[in-house]
XYZ file of N, CA and C in Angstrom:
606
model
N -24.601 -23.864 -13.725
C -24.317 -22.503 -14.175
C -23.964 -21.633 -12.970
N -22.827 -20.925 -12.734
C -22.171 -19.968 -11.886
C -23.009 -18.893 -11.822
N -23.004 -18.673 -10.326
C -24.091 -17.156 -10.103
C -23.298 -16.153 -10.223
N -24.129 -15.234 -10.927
C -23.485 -14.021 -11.243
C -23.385 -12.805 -9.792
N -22.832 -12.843 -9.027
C -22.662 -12.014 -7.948
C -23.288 -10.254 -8.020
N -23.797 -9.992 -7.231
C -24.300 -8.826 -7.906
C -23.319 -8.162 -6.292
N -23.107 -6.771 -6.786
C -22.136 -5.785 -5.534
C -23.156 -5.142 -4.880
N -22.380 -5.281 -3.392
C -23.572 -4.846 -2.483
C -23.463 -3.713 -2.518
N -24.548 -3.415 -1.672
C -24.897 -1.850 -1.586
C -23.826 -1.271 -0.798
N -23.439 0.279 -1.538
C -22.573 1.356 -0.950
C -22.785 1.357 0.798
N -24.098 1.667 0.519
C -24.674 1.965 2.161
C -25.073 0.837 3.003
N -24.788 -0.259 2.498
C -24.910 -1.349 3.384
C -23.622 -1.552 3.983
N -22.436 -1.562 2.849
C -21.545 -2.353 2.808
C -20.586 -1.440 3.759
N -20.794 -0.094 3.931
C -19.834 0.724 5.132
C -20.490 1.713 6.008
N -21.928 1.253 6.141
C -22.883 1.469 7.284
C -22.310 1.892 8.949
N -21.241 1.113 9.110
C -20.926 1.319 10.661
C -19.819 2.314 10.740
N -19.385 2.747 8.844
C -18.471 3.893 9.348
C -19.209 5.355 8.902
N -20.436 5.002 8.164
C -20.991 6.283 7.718
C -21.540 6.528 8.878
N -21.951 5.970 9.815
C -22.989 5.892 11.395
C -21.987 7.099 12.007
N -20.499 6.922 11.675
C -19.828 7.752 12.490
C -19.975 9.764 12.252
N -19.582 10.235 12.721
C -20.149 11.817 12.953
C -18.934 12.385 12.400
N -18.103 11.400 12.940
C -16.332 12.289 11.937
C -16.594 11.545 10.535
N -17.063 11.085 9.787
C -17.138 10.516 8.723
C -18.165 11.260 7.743
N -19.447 10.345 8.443
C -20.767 10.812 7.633
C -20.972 9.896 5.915
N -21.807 10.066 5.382
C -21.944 9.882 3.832
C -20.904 10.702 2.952
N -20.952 11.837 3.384
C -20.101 13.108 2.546
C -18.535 12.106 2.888
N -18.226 12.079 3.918
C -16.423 11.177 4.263
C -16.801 10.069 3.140
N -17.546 9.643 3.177
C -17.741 7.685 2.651
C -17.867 8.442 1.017
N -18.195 9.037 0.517
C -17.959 9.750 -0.743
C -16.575 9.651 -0.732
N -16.019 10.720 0.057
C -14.786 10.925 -0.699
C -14.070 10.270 -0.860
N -13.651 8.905 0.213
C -13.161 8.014 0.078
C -13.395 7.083 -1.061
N -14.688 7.187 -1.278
C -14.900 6.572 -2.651
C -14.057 6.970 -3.714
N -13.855 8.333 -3.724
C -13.331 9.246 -5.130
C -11.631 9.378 -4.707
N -11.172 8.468 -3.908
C -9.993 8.296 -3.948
C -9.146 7.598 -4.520
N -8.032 8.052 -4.916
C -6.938 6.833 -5.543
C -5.569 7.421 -4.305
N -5.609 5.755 -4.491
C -4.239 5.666 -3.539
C -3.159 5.064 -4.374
N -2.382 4.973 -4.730
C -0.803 3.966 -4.791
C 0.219 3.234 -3.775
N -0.010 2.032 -3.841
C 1.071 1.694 -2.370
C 2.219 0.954 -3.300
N 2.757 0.850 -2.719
C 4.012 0.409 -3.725
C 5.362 -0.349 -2.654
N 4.996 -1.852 -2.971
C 5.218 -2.261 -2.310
C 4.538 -3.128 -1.327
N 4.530 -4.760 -1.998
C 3.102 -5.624 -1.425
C 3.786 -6.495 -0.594
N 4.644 -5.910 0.902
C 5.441 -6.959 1.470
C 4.261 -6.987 2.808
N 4.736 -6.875 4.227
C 4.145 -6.983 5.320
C 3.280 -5.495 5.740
N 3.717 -4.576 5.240
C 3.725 -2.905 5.141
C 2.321 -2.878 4.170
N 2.480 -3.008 2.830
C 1.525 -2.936 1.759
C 0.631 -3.957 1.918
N 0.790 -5.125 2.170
C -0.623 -5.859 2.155
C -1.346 -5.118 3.557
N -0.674 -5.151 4.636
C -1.762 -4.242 5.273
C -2.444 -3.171 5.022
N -1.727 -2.375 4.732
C -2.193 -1.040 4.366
C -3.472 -1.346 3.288
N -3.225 -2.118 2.028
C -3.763 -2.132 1.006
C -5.664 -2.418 1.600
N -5.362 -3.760 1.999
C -6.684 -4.871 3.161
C -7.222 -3.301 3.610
N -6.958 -2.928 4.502
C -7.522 -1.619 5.191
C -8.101 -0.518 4.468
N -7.376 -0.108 3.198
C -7.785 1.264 2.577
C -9.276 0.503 1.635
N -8.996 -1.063 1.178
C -10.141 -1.039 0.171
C -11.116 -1.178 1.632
N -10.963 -1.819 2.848
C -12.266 -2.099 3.443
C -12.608 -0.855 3.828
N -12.363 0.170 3.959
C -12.671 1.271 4.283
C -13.519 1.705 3.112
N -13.127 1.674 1.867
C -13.949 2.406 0.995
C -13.051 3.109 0.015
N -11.710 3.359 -0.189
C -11.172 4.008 -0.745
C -11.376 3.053 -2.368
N -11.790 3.962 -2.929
C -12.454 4.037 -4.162
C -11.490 3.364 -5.296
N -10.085 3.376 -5.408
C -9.240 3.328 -6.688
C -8.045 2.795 -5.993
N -7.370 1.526 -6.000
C -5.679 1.353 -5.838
C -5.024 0.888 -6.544
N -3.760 1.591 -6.588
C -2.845 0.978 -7.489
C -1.984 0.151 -6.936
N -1.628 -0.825 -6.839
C -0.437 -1.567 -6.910
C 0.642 -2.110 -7.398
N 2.006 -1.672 -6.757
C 3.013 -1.900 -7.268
C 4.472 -2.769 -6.602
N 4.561 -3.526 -7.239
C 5.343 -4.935 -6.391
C 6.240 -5.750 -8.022
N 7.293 -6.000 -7.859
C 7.965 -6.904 -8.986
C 7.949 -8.485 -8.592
N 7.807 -8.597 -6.935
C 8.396 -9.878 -6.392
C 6.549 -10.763 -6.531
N 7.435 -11.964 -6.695
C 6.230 -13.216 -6.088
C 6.579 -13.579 -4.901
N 5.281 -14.349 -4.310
C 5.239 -14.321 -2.778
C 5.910 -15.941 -2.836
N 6.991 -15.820 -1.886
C 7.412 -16.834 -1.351
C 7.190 -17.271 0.721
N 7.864 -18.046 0.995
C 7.025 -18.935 1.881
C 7.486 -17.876 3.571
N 8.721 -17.528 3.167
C 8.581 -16.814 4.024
C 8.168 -15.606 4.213
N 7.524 -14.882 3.113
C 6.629 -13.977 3.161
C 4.731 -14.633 4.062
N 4.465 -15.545 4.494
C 3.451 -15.639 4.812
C 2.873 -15.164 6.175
N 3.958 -15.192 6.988
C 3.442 -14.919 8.784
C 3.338 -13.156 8.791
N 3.531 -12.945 7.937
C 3.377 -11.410 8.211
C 2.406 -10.534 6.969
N 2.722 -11.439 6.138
C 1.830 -10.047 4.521
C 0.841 -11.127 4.166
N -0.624 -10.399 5.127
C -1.596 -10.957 4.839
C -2.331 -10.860 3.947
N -1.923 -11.180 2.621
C -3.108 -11.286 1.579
C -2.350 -12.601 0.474
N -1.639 -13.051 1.153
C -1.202 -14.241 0.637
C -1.342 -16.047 1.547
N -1.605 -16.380 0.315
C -1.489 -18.012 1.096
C -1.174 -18.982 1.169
N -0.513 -20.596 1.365
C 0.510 -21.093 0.689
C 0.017 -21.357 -1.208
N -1.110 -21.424 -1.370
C -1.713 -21.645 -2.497
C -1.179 -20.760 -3.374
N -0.396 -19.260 -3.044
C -0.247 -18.226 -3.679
C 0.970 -18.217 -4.483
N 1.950 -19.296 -3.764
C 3.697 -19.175 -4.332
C 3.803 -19.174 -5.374
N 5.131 -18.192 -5.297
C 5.420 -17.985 -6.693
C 5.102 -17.149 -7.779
N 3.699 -16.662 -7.429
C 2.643 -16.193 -8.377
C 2.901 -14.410 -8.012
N 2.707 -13.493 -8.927
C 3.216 -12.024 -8.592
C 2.119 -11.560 -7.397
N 2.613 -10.573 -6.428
C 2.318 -10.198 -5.334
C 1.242 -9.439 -5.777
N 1.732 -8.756 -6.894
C 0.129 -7.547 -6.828
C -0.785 -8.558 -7.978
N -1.001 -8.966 -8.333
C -1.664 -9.716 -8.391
C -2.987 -10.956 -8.044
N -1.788 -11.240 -7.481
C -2.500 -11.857 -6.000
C -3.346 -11.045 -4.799
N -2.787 -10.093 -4.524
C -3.343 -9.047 -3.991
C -4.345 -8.426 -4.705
N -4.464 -8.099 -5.948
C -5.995 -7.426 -6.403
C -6.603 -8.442 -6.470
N -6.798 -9.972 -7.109
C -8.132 -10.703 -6.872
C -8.213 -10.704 -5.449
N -7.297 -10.897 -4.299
C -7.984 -10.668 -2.591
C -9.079 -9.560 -2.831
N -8.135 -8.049 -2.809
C -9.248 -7.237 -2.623
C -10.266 -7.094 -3.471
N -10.458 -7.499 -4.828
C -11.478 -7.586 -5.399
C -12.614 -8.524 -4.828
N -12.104 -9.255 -4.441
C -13.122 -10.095 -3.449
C -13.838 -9.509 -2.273
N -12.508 -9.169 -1.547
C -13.204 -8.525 -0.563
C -14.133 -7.279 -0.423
N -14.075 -6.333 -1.501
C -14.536 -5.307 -1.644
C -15.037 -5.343 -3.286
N -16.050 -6.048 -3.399
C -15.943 -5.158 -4.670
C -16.191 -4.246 -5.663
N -16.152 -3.170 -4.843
C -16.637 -1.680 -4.288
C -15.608 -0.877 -4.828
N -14.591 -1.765 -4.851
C -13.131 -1.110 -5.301
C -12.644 -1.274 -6.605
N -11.819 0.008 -7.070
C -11.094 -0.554 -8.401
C -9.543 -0.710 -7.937
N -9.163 -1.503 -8.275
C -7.832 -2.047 -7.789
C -6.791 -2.703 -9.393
N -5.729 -1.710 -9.400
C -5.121 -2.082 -10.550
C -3.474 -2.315 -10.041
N -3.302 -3.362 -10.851
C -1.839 -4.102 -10.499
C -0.839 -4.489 -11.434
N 0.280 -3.713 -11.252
C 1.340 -3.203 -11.911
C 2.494 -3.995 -11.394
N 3.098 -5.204 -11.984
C 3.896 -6.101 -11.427
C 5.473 -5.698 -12.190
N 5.774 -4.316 -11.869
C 7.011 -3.842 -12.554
C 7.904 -3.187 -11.231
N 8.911 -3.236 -12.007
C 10.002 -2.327 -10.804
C 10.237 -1.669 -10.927
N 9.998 -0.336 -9.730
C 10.354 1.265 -10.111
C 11.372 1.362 -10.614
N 11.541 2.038 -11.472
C 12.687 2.899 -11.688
C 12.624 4.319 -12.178
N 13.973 5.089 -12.540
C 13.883 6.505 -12.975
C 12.890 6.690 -14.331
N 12.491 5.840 -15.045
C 11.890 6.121 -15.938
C 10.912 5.811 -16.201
N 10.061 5.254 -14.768
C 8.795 4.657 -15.178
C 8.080 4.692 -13.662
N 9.228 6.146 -12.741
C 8.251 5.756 -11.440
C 7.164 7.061 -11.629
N 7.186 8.345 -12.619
C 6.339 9.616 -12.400
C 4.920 8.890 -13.048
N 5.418 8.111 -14.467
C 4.171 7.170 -15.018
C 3.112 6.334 -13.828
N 3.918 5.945 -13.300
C 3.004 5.069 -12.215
C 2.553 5.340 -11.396
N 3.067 6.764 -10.633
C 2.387 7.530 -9.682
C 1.837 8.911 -10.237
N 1.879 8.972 -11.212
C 1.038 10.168 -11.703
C -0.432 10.124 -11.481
N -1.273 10.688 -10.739
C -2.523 11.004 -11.051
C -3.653 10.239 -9.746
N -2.598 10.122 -8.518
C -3.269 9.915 -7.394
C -3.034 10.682 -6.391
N -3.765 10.213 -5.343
C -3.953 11.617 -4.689
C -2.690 11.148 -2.865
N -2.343 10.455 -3.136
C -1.648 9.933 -1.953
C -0.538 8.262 -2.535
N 0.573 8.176 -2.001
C 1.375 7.242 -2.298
C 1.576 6.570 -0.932
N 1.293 5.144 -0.635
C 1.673 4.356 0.969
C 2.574 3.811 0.130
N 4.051 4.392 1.194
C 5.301 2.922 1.209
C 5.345 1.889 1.974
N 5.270 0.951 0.808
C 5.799 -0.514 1.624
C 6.960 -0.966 1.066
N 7.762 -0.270 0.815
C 9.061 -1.052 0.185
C 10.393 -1.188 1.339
N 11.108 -2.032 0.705
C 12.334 -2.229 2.181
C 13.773 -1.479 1.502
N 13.840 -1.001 0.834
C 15.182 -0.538 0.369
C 15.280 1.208 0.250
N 16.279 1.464 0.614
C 16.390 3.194 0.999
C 16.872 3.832 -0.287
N 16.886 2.985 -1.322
C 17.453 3.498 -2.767
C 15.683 3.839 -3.958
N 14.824 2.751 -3.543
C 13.725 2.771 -3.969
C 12.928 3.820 -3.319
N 13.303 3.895 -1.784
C 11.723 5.284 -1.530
C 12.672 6.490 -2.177
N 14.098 6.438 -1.996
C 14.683 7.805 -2.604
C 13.697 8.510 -4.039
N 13.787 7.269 -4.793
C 13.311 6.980 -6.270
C 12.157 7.785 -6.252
N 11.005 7.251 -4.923
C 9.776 7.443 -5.074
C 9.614 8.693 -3.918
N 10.073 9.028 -3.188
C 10.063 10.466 -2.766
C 10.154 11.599 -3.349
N 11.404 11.701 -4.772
C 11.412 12.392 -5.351
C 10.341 13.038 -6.555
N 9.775 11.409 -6.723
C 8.604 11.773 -7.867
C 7.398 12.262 -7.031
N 7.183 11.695 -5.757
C 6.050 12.623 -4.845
C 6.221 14.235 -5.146
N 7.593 14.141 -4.671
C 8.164 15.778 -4.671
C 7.526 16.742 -5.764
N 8.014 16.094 -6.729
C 7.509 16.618 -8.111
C 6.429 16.953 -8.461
N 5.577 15.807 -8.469
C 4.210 16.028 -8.407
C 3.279 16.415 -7.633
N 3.654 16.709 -6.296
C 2.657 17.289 -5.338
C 1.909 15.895 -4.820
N 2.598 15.096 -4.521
C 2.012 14.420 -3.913
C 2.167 13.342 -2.384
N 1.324 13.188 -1.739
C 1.764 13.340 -0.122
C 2.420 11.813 -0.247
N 3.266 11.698 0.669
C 4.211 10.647 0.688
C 3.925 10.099 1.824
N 3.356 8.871 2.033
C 3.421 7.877 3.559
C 4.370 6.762 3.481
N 5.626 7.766 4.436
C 6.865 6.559 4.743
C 6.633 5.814 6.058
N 6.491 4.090 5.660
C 6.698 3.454 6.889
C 7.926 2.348 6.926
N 8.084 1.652 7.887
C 8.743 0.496 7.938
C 9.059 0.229 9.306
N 9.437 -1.382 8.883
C 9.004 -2.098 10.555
C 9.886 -3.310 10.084
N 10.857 -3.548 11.509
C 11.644 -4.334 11.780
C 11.998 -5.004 12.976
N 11.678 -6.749 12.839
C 11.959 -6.594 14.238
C 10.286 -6.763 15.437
N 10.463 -5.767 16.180
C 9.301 -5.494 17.184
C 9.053 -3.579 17.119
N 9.623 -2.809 16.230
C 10.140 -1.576 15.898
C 9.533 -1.222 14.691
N 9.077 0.086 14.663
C 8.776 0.745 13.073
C 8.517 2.195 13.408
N 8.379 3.079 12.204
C 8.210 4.235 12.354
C 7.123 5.101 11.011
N 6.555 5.815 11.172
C 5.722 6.263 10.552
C 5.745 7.617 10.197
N 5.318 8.254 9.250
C 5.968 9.915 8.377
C 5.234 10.119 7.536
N 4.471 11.211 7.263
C 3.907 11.968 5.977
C 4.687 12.788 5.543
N 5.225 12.747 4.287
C 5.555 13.736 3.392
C 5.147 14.905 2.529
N 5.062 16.052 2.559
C 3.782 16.347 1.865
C 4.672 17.898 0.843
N 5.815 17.870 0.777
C 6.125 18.939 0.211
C 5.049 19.647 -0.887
N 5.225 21.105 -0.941
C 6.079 22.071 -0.283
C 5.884 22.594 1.262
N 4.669 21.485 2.182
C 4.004 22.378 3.376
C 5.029 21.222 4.421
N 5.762 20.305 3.912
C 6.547 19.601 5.046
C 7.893 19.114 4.218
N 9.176 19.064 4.706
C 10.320 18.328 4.361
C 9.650 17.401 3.304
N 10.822 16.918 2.685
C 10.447 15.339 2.159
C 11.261 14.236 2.543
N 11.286 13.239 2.663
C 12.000 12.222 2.967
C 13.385 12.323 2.959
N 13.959 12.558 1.629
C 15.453 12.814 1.316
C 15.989 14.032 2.739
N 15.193 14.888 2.563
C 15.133 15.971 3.563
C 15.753 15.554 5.023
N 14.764 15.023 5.347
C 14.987 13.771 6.897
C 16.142 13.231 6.851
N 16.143 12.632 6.241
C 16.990 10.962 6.461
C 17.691 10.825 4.861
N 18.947 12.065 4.852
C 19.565 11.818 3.306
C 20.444 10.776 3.693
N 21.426 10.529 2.449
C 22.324 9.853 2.788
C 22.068 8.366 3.361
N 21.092 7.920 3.290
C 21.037 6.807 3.922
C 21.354 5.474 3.001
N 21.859 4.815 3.407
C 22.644 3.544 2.004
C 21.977 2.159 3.012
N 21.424 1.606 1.916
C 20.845 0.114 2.412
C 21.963 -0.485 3.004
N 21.370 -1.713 3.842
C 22.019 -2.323 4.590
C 21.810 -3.604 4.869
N 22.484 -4.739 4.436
C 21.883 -6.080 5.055
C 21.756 -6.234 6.752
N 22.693 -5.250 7.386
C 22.161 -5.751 8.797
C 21.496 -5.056 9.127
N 19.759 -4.388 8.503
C 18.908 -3.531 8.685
C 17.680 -4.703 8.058
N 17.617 -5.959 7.505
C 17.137 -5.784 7.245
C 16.212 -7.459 7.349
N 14.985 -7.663 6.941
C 14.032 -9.036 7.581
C 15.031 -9.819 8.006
N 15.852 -10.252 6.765
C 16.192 -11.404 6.728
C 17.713 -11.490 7.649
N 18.184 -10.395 8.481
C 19.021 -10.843 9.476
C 18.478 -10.181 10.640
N 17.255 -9.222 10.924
C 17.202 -8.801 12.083
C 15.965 -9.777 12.481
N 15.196 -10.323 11.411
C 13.866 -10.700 11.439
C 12.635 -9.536 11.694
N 11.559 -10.298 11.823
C 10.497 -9.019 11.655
C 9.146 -10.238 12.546
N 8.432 -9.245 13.567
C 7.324 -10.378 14.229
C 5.783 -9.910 13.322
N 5.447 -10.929 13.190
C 4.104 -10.699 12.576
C 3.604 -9.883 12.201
N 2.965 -9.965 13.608
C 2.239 -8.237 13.771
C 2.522 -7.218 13.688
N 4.381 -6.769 13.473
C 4.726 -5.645 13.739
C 4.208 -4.843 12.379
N 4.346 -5.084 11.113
C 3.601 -4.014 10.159
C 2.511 -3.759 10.009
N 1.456 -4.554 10.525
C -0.018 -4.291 10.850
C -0.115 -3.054 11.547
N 0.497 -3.252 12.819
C 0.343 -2.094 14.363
C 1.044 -0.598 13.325
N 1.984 -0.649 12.663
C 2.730 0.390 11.814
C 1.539 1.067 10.839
């Protein structure tokens, strides 16, 4: 008969960051009472994702259409060869459910679009990009816009990446920055390549 796992304690389980003085119990709360959305479970989003549940952030959503294939492995750590094939966010919430399971983690294996990206980001308090195409954050900048909600643009190529909060109406928004921008195959993994580590350090 399978043991029934019981969840560890709040205060055990993030002890060395409540210890901290910029944090405290009151920080480790709020993080609890957070929802995040990352969108986008490539080298960008599985990091990000690994990090926000070990921290404590309370609620994630995930959003990814692709299954993990083989050359997704040296870089988007929450996959393993055992994983192919199988949908990314998916795969990714039993990880972090494992790892944390402290967390609520919900996984949405659809592809943004105009009519189903305000649904999916409605009702959190922050959006992390991990997506690679300049037509999709357009998509999802605009629904930040809308809703008041802060936008974290990253991406990493290469040995190179760059990092941005969005937060209209108190900062530009993405489109703002960097309009006009039209995808590009020579921008992108699969002809510039991408090293490991580089979306972790991002």
């Amino acid at each position: 008969m399978a043991k029934t796992r019981e969840k560890p304690s709040m205060e055990e389980f993030y002890s060395r960051q409540i210890v901290m003085k910029e944090l405290g119990n009151e920080g480790q709360r709020k993080l609890g009472k957070a929802k995040v959305a990352i969108v986008g479970l490539g080298g960008l989003g599985t990091a990000s994702a690994l990090y926000l549940a070990l921290a404590g952030v309370g609620h994630l959503r995930l959003i990814d259409q692709d299954t993990v294939e083989l050359h997704n492995l040296h870089r988007q750590i929450l996959y393993t060869p055992e994983d192919l094939r199988y949908p990314k966010v998916e795969v990714s919430a039993k990880r972090l459910r494992k790892v944390n399971p402290l967390v609520k983690v919900e996984a949405f294996p659809e592809n943004l679009n105009a009519s189903n990206v305000e649904k999916l980001l409605s009702g959190v308090d922050c959006v992390v990009d991990g997506l690679d195409n300049m037509r999709t954050r357009y998509l999802v900048n605009r629904a930040c816009a809308k809703l008041r909600i802060p936008y974290i643009f990253g991406a990493a190529i290469g040995i190179e990446g760059n990092l941005s909060v969005f937060a209209p109406p108190e900062t530009p928004c993405l489109e703002c920055v960097f309009p006009n921008i039209e995808d590009s195959s020579l921008m992108s993994c699969d002809v510039r390549g991408v090293l490991g580590a580089t979306p972790g350090i991002i």
